């Protein structure tokens, strides 16, 4: 297996120690809960990073969705056609989906010249996903639309991260639904049991909400490790560390990545600016009624189209982190061993 990239200094240090062993045996044991990187067999030959203007220190849009509805009534609502149009825009602009955990771990594996985007869905609503009586995904749900789009555009992986609450997709126990999502390659993340604003409750209840929310997932899929969480309302606990790690009723939890509510693209996981416990997201939204910016997805995608040098652009090589030499100062210390400036 090829050596995984990671934004975490401890992982990089371990990787340096293991290089000789990896070369000898061509295999390794991934770090716990790591996202495997595909074998190099069958991959396109390496390209000159400069030829695709690779910049793996650029920013990554993490888009935040809530409800899809034909009749939007709130600022977080989007229509199914809005979602289809946004997927097409992302595709045409060279974005390809990765999971939240892949951003956090620095295991972004995309063809040269492509840019990552993370699609996140909060609150586990039936507009995002539900199964028809015959076991198929309802077509006008977000997951149904994403699967349909991917079938028509096979190089656009149907990858998304769904942050679930206590009654996911109104399926009560939700066992069949959660298993189905994971089997289809989707990621599940934590979002508390009752959509509790963690900034407005005490430390014990913060931990209770997170543990009981996790149990909803692990009752359905006992072996699943949930590595990321999204803060309801963007509200962090007064003891902020409790969003990252804690324990209640004999069960502990630790999240590698914590996602906020707003309101700008996320730094690259290889950037010194990247904080895995404070990852910004962008609300999926068009321009306002007057055609003005509202700092939603339309604004930021327009902005990155106008300044493409700000985007994360893959070099297609998972063993190195490529970027223009002028960007060197942005490199995080943990990625120094894989740096490939040009």
Coordinates of C-alpha atoms in Angstrom, one line a residue:
X1 CA 0.0 0.0 0.0
X2 CA 1.1 3.6 -0.6
X3 CA 1.9 5.7 2.4
X4 CA -1.0 7.9 3.5
X5 CA -0.8 11.6 3.7
X6 CA -1.9 13.1 7.0
X7 CA -2.2 16.5 8.5
X8 CA -1.4 15.3 12.0
X9 CA 2.2 15.7 13.1
X10 CA 2.2 12.4 15.0
X11 CA 1.1 10.5 11.9
X12 CA 3.7 12.1 9.8
X13 CA 6.4 11.3 12.3
X14 CA 5.3 7.7 12.4
X15 CA 5.3 7.6 8.6
X16 CA 8.9 8.8 8.4
X17 CA 9.9 6.0 10.8
X18 CA 8.1 3.4 8.8
X19 CA 9.3 4.3 5.3
X20 CA 12.0 1.7 5.1
X21 CA 9.7 -1.1 6.3
X22 CA 7.0 0.0 3.8
X23 CA 9.5 -0.2 1.0
X24 CA 10.6 -3.7 2.0
X25 CA 7.2 -5.3 2.5
X26 CA 4.9 -3.0 0.4
X27 CA 2.2 -3.2 3.1
X28 CA 1.4 -1.5 6.4
X29 CA -1.1 -1.3 9.1
X30 CA -3.2 1.8 8.8
X31 CA -3.7 4.0 11.7
X32 CA -6.9 3.3 13.6
X33 CA -10.0 4.3 11.6
X34 CA -7.9 5.5 8.7
X35 CA -9.4 5.8 5.3
X36 CA -7.6 3.4 3.0
X37 CA -5.8 4.9 0.0
X38 CA -6.2 2.8 -3.2
X39 CA -3.3 0.7 -4.5
X40 CA -1.2 2.5 -7.1
X41 CA -1.8 -0.3 -9.8
X42 CA -4.0 1.1 -12.5
X43 CA -3.5 4.7 -11.4
X44 CA -2.5 7.3 -14.1
X45 CA 1.2 8.0 -14.2
X46 CA 2.4 11.0 -12.1
X47 CA 2.1 14.4 -13.7
X48 CA 4.2 17.5 -13.3
X49 CA 2.4 19.4 -10.5
X50 CA 3.1 22.7 -12.3
X51 CA 1.2 21.5 -15.3
X52 CA -2.1 21.3 -13.4
X53 CA -1.3 24.2 -11.1
X54 CA -1.5 21.9 -8.1
X55 CA -1.9 23.7 -4.8
X56 CA -2.5 21.3 -1.9
X57 CA -2.3 24.2 0.5
X58 CA -5.4 25.8 -1.0
X59 CA -8.8 26.1 0.7
X60 CA -11.5 23.4 0.6
X61 CA -15.3 24.2 0.4
X62 CA -17.2 22.3 3.1
X63 CA -20.8 22.7 2.1
X64 CA -23.6 22.5 4.7
X65 CA -27.1 21.3 3.8
X66 CA -30.2 20.8 5.9
X67 CA -33.6 20.3 4.2
X68 CA -34.5 19.8 0.6
X69 CA -38.1 20.9 -0.2
X70 CA -40.0 22.1 -3.3
X71 CA -41.2 25.1 -1.2
X72 CA -38.4 26.6 0.8
X73 CA -39.5 28.5 3.9
X74 CA -36.2 29.0 5.8
X75 CA -32.7 30.2 5.0
X76 CA -31.3 26.7 5.2
X77 CA -33.9 25.2 2.8
X78 CA -33.0 24.3 -0.8
X79 CA -35.1 22.8 -3.5
X80 CA -34.2 19.4 -5.1
X81 CA -33.4 21.3 -8.4
X82 CA -31.1 23.7 -6.5
X83 CA -29.2 20.7 -5.2
X84 CA -29.0 19.2 -8.7
X85 CA -27.8 22.5 -10.1
X86 CA -25.1 22.9 -7.4
X87 CA -23.8 19.4 -8.0
X88 CA -23.5 20.2 -11.7
X89 CA -21.7 23.4 -11.0
X90 CA -19.3 21.6 -8.7
X91 CA -18.6 19.0 -11.3
X92 CA -18.1 21.5 -14.1
X93 CA -15.8 23.5 -11.9
X94 CA -13.5 20.5 -11.2
X95 CA -14.6 19.7 -7.7
X96 CA -14.9 16.1 -6.6
X97 CA -16.5 14.9 -3.2
X98 CA -14.5 13.6 -0.3
X99 CA -15.7 12.6 3.1
X100 CA -15.3 14.8 6.2
X101 CA -13.0 12.2 7.7
X102 CA -10.8 12.3 4.7
X103 CA -10.4 16.1 5.0
X104 CA -9.6 15.7 8.7
X105 CA -7.1 12.9 8.2
X106 CA -5.4 14.4 5.2
X107 CA -6.3 11.4 3.0
X108 CA -7.6 13.3 0.0
X109 CA -7.0 11.1 -3.0
X110 CA -8.1 12.8 -6.2
X111 CA -6.9 12.9 -9.8
X112 CA -4.4 15.5 -10.7
X113 CA -6.1 18.9 -11.4
X114 CA -9.2 18.1 -9.3
X115 CA -10.3 20.0 -6.2
X116 CA -12.0 18.5 -3.1
X117 CA -15.4 19.5 -1.8
X118 CA -17.0 18.1 1.3
X119 CA -20.8 17.6 1.2
X120 CA -22.3 17.6 4.8
X121 CA -25.9 17.2 5.8
X122 CA -27.2 18.1 9.3
X123 CA -30.2 16.8 11.2
X124 CA -30.9 13.5 9.4
X125 CA -34.2 14.6 7.8
X126 CA -36.3 12.5 5.5
X127 CA -35.7 15.1 2.7
X128 CA -32.0 14.0 2.8
X129 CA -32.6 10.3 2.7
X130 CA -35.3 7.6 3.0
X131 CA -36.0 4.2 1.7
X132 CA -39.0 3.3 -0.4
X133 CA -40.9 0.1 0.5
X134 CA -39.0 -1.8 -2.1
X135 CA -35.7 -0.8 -0.5
X136 CA -34.6 1.7 -3.1
X137 CA -33.6 5.3 -2.2
X138 CA -36.4 7.8 -2.8
X139 CA -35.2 9.7 -5.9
X140 CA -35.9 13.3 -4.8
X141 CA -34.0 13.0 -1.5
X142 CA -30.4 14.4 -1.4
X143 CA -28.9 10.9 -1.3
X144 CA -31.1 9.8 -4.2
X145 CA -30.1 12.9 -6.3
X146 CA -26.4 12.3 -5.5
X147 CA -26.6 8.7 -6.5
X148 CA -28.4 9.6 -9.7
X149 CA -25.8 12.3 -10.5
X150 CA -22.9 10.0 -9.8
X151 CA -24.4 7.4 -12.1
X152 CA -24.5 9.9 -14.9
X153 CA -21.0 11.3 -14.0
X154 CA -19.0 8.2 -12.8
X155 CA -16.0 10.3 -11.9
X156 CA -18.1 12.2 -9.3
X157 CA -18.1 9.8 -6.3
X158 CA -21.3 9.8 -4.3
X159 CA -19.5 10.8 -1.1
X160 CA -21.2 12.8 1.6
X161 CA -21.2 13.0 5.4
X162 CA -24.6 12.9 7.2
X163 CA -24.7 14.2 10.8
X164 CA -27.5 12.3 12.6
X165 CA -29.7 13.0 15.6
X166 CA -31.8 10.7 17.8
X167 CA -34.4 9.8 15.3
X168 CA -32.5 9.5 12.0
X169 CA -34.6 10.0 8.9
X170 CA -37.7 9.5 11.1
X171 CA -37.1 5.8 11.1
X172 CA -37.1 5.3 14.9
X173 CA -34.4 2.8 15.5
X174 CA -33.0 3.6 12.0
X175 CA -31.1 0.4 11.8
X176 CA -31.9 -0.5 8.2
X177 CA -31.4 3.1 7.0
X178 CA -28.1 3.7 8.7
X179 CA -26.7 0.3 7.6
X180 CA -27.8 1.1 4.0
X181 CA -26.1 4.4 4.0
X182 CA -22.8 3.0 5.2
X183 CA -23.0 0.1 2.7
X184 CA -23.5 2.7 0.0
X185 CA -20.3 4.4 1.0
X186 CA -21.7 7.4 2.9
X187 CA -20.1 8.6 6.2
X188 CA -22.1 9.0 9.4
X189 CA -21.2 11.7 11.9
X190 CA -22.4 12.8 15.4
X191 CA -24.8 15.7 15.9
X192 CA -26.1 15.1 19.5
X193 CA -29.2 13.2 20.5
X194 CA -31.7 16.0 20.6
X195 CA -30.0 18.7 18.5
X196 CA -28.9 20.3 21.7
X197 CA -27.1 23.7 21.5
X198 CA -24.1 22.7 23.5
X199 CA -23.3 26.3 24.3
X200 CA -26.4 26.5 26.4
X201 CA -26.1 23.4 28.6
X202 CA -23.9 22.1 31.4
X203 CA -20.8 19.9 31.0
X204 CA -22.6 16.7 32.1
X205 CA -25.4 17.2 29.6
X206 CA -22.9 17.9 26.8
X207 CA -21.4 14.5 27.3
X208 CA -24.7 12.8 27.7
X209 CA -26.0 14.3 24.4
X210 CA -22.9 13.2 22.6
X211 CA -22.7 9.7 24.0
X212 CA -26.4 9.0 23.5
X213 CA -26.3 10.4 20.0
X214 CA -23.4 8.1 19.2
X215 CA -25.3 5.1 20.6
X216 CA -28.1 5.7 18.0
X217 CA -25.4 5.0 15.4
X218 CA -23.6 2.2 17.1
X219 CA -26.7 0.3 18.0
X220 CA -27.3 0.0 14.3
X221 CA -23.7 -0.6 13.3
X222 CA -21.7 -1.7 16.4
X223 CA -18.3 -1.7 14.8
X224 CA -18.5 1.7 13.2
X225 CA -16.1 4.3 14.4
X226 CA -17.6 7.8 14.2
X227 CA -14.7 10.2 13.8
X228 CA -16.3 13.6 13.1
X229 CA -19.1 15.7 14.6
X230 CA -21.0 18.8 13.7
X231 CA -22.0 21.3 16.3
X232 CA -25.8 22.0 16.3
X233 CA -26.3 25.8 15.8
X234 CA -22.5 26.0 15.7
X235 CA -22.6 26.2 19.5
X236 CA -19.5 25.0 21.3
X237 CA -19.6 24.0 25.0
X238 CA -18.3 26.4 27.6
X239 CA -15.7 23.7 28.2
X240 CA -14.8 23.5 24.6
X241 CA -12.7 20.4 25.0
X242 CA -15.9 18.4 25.7
X243 CA -16.9 18.7 22.1
X244 CA -13.7 16.8 21.3
X245 CA -13.5 14.2 24.0
X246 CA -15.4 13.2 27.1
X247 CA -17.4 10.4 28.8
X248 CA -20.8 9.6 30.2
X249 CA -22.5 6.5 31.6
X250 CA -19.3 4.5 31.3
X251 CA -18.8 5.3 27.6
X252 CA -16.1 7.6 26.3
X253 CA -15.9 9.5 23.0
X254 CA -13.3 11.3 21.0
X255 CA -13.8 13.1 17.7
X256 CA -10.9 13.8 15.3
X257 CA -12.8 16.6 13.6
X258 CA -15.4 19.2 14.7
X259 CA -17.4 21.1 12.1
X260 CA -18.8 24.6 12.7
X261 CA -21.8 26.3 11.0
X262 CA -20.0 29.1 9.1
X263 CA -18.9 30.7 7.0
X264 CA -15.9 30.4 4.8
X265 CA -13.9 27.6 3.1
X266 CA -11.8 25.4 5.3
X267 CA -8.0 25.5 5.2
X268 CA -6.1 22.6 3.7
X269 CA -5.4 19.8 6.2
X270 CA -1.7 20.4 5.3
X271 CA -1.9 24.1 6.1
X272 CA -0.6 25.6 9.3
X273 CA -4.0 27.3 9.6
X274 CA -5.9 24.0 9.7
X275 CA -7.5 23.3 13.1
X276 CA -9.3 19.9 13.0
X277 CA -11.4 20.9 16.0
X278 CA -12.7 24.2 14.4
X279 CA -13.5 23.5 10.7
X280 CA -15.6 26.1 9.0
X281 CA -18.4 25.2 6.7
X282 CA -20.4 27.2 4.0
X283 CA -24.2 27.2 4.0
X284 CA -25.6 26.0 0.6
X285 CA -27.4 29.0 -0.7
X286 CA -27.8 31.1 -3.9
X287 CA -27.5 34.8 -4.0
X288 CA -30.1 36.9 -2.2
X289 CA -33.1 38.4 -3.9
X290 CA -31.1 41.4 -4.9
X291 CA -28.4 39.3 -6.4
X292 CA -26.0 40.2 -3.7
X293 CA -23.6 38.1 -1.8
X294 CA -24.8 36.4 1.4
X295 CA -21.6 34.4 2.0
X296 CA -23.3 31.1 1.0
X297 CA -22.1 28.6 -1.5
X298 CA -22.9 30.7 -4.6
X299 CA -20.8 33.5 -3.2
X300 CA -17.8 31.4 -2.3
X301 CA -17.9 29.3 -5.5
X302 CA -18.0 32.5 -7.5
X303 CA -15.1 33.9 -5.4
X304 CA -13.0 30.8 -6.0
X305 CA -13.8 30.8 -9.7
X306 CA -12.4 34.3 -9.9
X307 CA -9.4 33.4 -7.8
X308 CA -8.6 29.8 -8.6
X309 CA -5.1 30.1 -7.1
X310 CA -6.8 30.0 -3.7
X311 CA -8.3 26.5 -4.3
X312 CA -6.9 23.2 -3.2
X313 CA -5.9 21.5 -6.4
X314 CA -4.6 17.9 -6.3
X315 CA -1.3 16.8 -7.8
X316 CA -2.7 13.2 -8.1
X317 CA 0.0 11.8 -5.9
X318 CA -1.0 10.7 -2.5
X319 CA 2.7 10.5 -1.3
X320 CA 3.4 14.2 -1.6
X321 CA 2.0 17.6 -0.9
X322 CA 2.5 19.9 -3.9
X323 CA 2.2 23.7 -4.0
X324 CA 3.7 26.7 -5.6
X325 CA 7.0 27.7 -3.9
X326 CA 5.5 31.1 -3.0
X327 CA 3.0 29.3 -0.8
X328 CA 5.7 27.7 1.4
X329 CA 5.0 29.8 4.5
X330 CA 1.5 28.3 4.7
X331 CA 2.8 24.7 5.1
X332 CA 2.0 23.0 8.4
X333 CA 4.8 21.5 10.3
X334 CA 3.2 18.1 10.3
X335 CA 3.3 18.0 6.5
X336 CA 6.9 19.1 6.0
X337 CA 8.1 15.6 5.3
X338 CA 5.9 15.3 2.2
X339 CA 6.3 18.9 0.9
X340 CA 6.9 19.2 -2.8
X341 CA 7.2 22.9 -3.7
X342 CA 7.7 23.8 -7.3

